[in-house]
Coordinates of C-alpha atoms in Angstrom, one line a residue:
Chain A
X1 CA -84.4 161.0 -221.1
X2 CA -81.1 161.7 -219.2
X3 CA -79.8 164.2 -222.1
X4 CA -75.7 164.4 -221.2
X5 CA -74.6 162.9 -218.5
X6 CA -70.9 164.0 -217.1
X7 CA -68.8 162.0 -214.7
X8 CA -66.8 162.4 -212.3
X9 CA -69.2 165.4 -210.7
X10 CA -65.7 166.5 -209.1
X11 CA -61.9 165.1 -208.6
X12 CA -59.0 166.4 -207.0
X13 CA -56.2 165.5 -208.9
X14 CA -52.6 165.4 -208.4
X15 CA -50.3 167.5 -210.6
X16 CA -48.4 164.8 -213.2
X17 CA -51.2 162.6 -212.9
X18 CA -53.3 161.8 -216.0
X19 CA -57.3 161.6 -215.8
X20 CA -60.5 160.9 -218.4
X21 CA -63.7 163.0 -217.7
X22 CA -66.7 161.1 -219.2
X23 CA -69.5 162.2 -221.3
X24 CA -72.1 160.5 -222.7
X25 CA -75.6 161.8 -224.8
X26 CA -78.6 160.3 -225.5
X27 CA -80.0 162.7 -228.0
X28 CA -78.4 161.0 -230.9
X29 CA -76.9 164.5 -231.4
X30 CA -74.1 164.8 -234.0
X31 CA -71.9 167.7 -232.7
X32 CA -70.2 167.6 -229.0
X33 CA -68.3 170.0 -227.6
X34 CA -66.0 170.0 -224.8
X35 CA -65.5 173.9 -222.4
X36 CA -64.0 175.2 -219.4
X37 CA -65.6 177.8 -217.3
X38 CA -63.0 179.9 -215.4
X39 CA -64.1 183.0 -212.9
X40 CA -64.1 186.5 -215.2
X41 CA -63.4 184.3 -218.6
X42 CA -66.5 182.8 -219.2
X43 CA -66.7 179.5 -221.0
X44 CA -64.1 178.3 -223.6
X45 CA -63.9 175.9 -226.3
X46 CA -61.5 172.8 -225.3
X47 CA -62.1 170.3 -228.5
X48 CA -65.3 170.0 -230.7
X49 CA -66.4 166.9 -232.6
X50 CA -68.7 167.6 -235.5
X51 CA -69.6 163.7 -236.1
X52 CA -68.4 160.8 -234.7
X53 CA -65.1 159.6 -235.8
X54 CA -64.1 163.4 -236.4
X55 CA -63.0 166.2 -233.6
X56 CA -60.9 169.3 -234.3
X57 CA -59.3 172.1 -231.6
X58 CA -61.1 175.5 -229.8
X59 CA -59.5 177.9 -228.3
X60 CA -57.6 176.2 -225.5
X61 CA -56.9 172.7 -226.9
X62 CA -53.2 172.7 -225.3
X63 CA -52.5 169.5 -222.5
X64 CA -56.0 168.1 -223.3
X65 CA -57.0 165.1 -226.2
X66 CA -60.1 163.9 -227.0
X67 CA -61.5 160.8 -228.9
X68 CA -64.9 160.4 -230.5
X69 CA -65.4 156.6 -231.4
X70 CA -69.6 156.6 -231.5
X71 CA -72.0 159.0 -231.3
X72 CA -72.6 159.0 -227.6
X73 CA -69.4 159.0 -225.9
X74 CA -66.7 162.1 -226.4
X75 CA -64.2 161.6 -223.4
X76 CA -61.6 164.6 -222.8
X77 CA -58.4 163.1 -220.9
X78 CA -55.6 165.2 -219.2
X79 CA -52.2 163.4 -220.4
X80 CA -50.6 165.4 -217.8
X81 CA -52.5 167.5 -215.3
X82 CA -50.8 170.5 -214.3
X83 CA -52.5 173.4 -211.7
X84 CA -54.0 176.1 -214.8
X85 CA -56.2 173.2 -215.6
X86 CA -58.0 173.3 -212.3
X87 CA -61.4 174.4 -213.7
X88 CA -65.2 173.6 -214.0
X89 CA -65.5 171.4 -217.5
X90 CA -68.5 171.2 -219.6
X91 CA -69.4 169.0 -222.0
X92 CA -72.4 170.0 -224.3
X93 CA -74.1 168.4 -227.6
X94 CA -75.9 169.5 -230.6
X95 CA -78.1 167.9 -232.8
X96 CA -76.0 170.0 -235.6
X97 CA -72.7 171.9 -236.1
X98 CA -73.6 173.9 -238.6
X99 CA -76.2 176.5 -239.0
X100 CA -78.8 177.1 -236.2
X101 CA -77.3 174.6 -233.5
X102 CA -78.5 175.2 -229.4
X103 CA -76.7 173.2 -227.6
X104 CA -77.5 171.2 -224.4
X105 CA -75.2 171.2 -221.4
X106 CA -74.1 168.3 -219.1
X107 CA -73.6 169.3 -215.2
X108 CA -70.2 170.0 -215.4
X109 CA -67.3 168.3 -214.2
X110 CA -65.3 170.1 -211.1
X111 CA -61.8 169.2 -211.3
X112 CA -59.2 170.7 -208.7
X113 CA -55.4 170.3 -210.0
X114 CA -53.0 170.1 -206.7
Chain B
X1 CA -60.1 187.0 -233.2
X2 CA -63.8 187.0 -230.9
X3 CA -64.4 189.5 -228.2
X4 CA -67.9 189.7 -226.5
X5 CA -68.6 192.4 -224.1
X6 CA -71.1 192.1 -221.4
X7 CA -71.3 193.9 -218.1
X8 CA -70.6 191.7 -215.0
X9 CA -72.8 192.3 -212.5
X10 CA -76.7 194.2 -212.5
X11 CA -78.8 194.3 -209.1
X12 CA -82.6 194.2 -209.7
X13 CA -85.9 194.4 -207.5
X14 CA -88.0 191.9 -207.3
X15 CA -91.0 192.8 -209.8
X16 CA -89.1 195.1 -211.8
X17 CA -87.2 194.7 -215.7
X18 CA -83.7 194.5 -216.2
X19 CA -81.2 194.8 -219.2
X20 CA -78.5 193.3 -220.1
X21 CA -76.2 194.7 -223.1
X22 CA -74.1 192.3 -225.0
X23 CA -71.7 193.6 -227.8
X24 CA -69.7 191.9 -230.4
X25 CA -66.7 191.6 -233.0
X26 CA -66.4 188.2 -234.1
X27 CA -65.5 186.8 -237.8
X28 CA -68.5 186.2 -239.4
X29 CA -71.8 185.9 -237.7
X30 CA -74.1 183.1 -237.5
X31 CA -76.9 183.6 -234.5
X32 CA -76.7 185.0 -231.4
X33 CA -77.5 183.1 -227.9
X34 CA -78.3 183.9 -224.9
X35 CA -77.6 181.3 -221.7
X36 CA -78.7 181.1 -218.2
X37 CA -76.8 179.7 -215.7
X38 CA -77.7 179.3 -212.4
X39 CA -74.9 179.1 -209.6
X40 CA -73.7 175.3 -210.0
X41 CA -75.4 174.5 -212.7
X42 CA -74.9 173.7 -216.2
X43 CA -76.0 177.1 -218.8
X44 CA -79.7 176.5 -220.3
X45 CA -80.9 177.9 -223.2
X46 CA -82.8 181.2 -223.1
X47 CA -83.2 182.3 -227.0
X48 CA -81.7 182.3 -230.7
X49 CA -81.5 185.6 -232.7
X50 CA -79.6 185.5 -236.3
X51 CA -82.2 188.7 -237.8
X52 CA -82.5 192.1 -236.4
X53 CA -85.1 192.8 -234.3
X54 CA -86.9 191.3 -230.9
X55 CA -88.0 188.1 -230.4
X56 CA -90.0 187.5 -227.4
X57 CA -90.6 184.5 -225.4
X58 CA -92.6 185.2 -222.0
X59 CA -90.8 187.2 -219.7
X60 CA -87.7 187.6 -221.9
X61 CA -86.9 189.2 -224.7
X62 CA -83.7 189.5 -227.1
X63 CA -83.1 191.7 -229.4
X64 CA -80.3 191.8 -232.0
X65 CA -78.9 194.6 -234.0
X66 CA -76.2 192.9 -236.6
X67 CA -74.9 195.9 -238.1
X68 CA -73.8 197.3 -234.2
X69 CA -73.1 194.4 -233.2
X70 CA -75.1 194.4 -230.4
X71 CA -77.9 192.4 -228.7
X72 CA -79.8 192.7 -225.2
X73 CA -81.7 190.6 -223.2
X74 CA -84.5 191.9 -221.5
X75 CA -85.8 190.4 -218.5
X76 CA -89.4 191.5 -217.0
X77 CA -91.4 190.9 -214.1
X78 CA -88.7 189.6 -212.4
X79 CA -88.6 187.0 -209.7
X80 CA -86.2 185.5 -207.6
X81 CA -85.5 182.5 -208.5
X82 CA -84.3 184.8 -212.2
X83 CA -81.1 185.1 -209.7
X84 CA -78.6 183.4 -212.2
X85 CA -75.5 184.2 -214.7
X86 CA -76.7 185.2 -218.0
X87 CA -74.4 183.9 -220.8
X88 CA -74.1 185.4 -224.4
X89 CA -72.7 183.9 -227.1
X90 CA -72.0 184.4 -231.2
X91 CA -71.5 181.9 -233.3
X92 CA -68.9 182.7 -236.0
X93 CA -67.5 181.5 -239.3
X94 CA -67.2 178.2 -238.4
X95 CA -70.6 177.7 -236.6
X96 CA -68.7 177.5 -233.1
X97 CA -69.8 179.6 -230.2
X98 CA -67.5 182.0 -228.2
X99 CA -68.9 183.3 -225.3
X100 CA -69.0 186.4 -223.3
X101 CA -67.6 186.4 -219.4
X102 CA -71.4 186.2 -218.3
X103 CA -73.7 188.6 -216.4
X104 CA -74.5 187.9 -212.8
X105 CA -78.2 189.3 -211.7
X106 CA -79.0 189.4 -208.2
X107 CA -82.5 189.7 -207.8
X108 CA -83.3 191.3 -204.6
X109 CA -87.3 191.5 -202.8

């Protein structure tokens, strides 16, 4: 079982341009997630999805959309990439977003904003 | 708002138990997590407290006291390869987790 799987592993990206990171679960989990991990700030809620067809913001939502058409696929795209977003991006899954609810962490995405 | 307090970094020897001290102010509480992270890699769960007291699992303990607001992991016998970031996290209100800034652990022989 391949659990989440994450691509691109890394990208350098060109302020202005816009760019999809993938991520796709097997686990038939209901809740995904989407976080950056910044040195010093830990990681940070982007967007969430609760179910598919459903997604709602986190703490740093701002120059970032996300779409959640089935249950295995939750894509985060950058309309506009500027240099802040330059960042390691996680995408994680749970099999529920309420009560208790681990949840399981793809590699990560490194994305360098230029 | 969430703030989760951890200390950065902790230097260990190889063999030996270390601490880490994780404390809270979140709205509304619903579990308390605690992550490992090694350098690279994605964070992988470590343990789950929501009650008071210490739940134990091998080598590593948590413990959890809600009315403080404050948890530890406990990490014994350790070994090297327990060189990693140690992630806590709260789940609030709304069942999302915010996380603390992370603990780095170097384990040294």
């Amino acid at each position: 079982t391949a659990g989440i799987t994450q691509a691109p592993t890394s990208q350098i990206l060109a302020a202005g341009r816009s760019m999809t990171l993938r991520c796709t679960q097997d686990m038939r989990h209901n809740a995904m997630y989407w976080y950056r991990q910044d040195l010093g700030l830990g990681l940070r809620l982007i967007h969430y999805s609760n179910t598919a067809g459903t997604t709602g913001k986190g703490e740093v939502p701002d120059g970032y959309s996300v779409s959640r058409a089935n249950t295995d696929d939750f894509p985060l795209t950058l309309a506009s990439a500027v240099p802040s977003q330059t960042s390691v991006y996680f995408c994680a899954s749970s099999s529920a977003s309420g009560d208790y609810n681990e949840q399981f962490f793809g590699p990560g995405t490194r994305l360098t904003v230029l | 708002g969430q703030n989760i307090d951890q200390p950065t970094e902790m230097t260990a020897t190889e063999g030996a138990i270390v601490q880490i001290n994780c404390t809270y102010q979140t709205s509304g509480f619903n579990g308390l997590f605690w992550y490992q992270q090694h350098a690279g890699e994605a964070p992988t769960f470590l343990s789950y407290n929501v009650l008071d007291g210490l739940e134990e699992k091998g080598r590593f303990s948590s413990f959890l006291s809600r009315s403080k607001g404050y948890s530890y992991l406990l990490l014994k016998e350790l070994q090297m390869k327990d060189s990693a970031s140690y992630l806590c996290a709260v789940a609030g209100d709304d069942y999302k987790l915010s996380f603390g800034a992370g603990t780095t652990v170097t384990v040294r022989a």
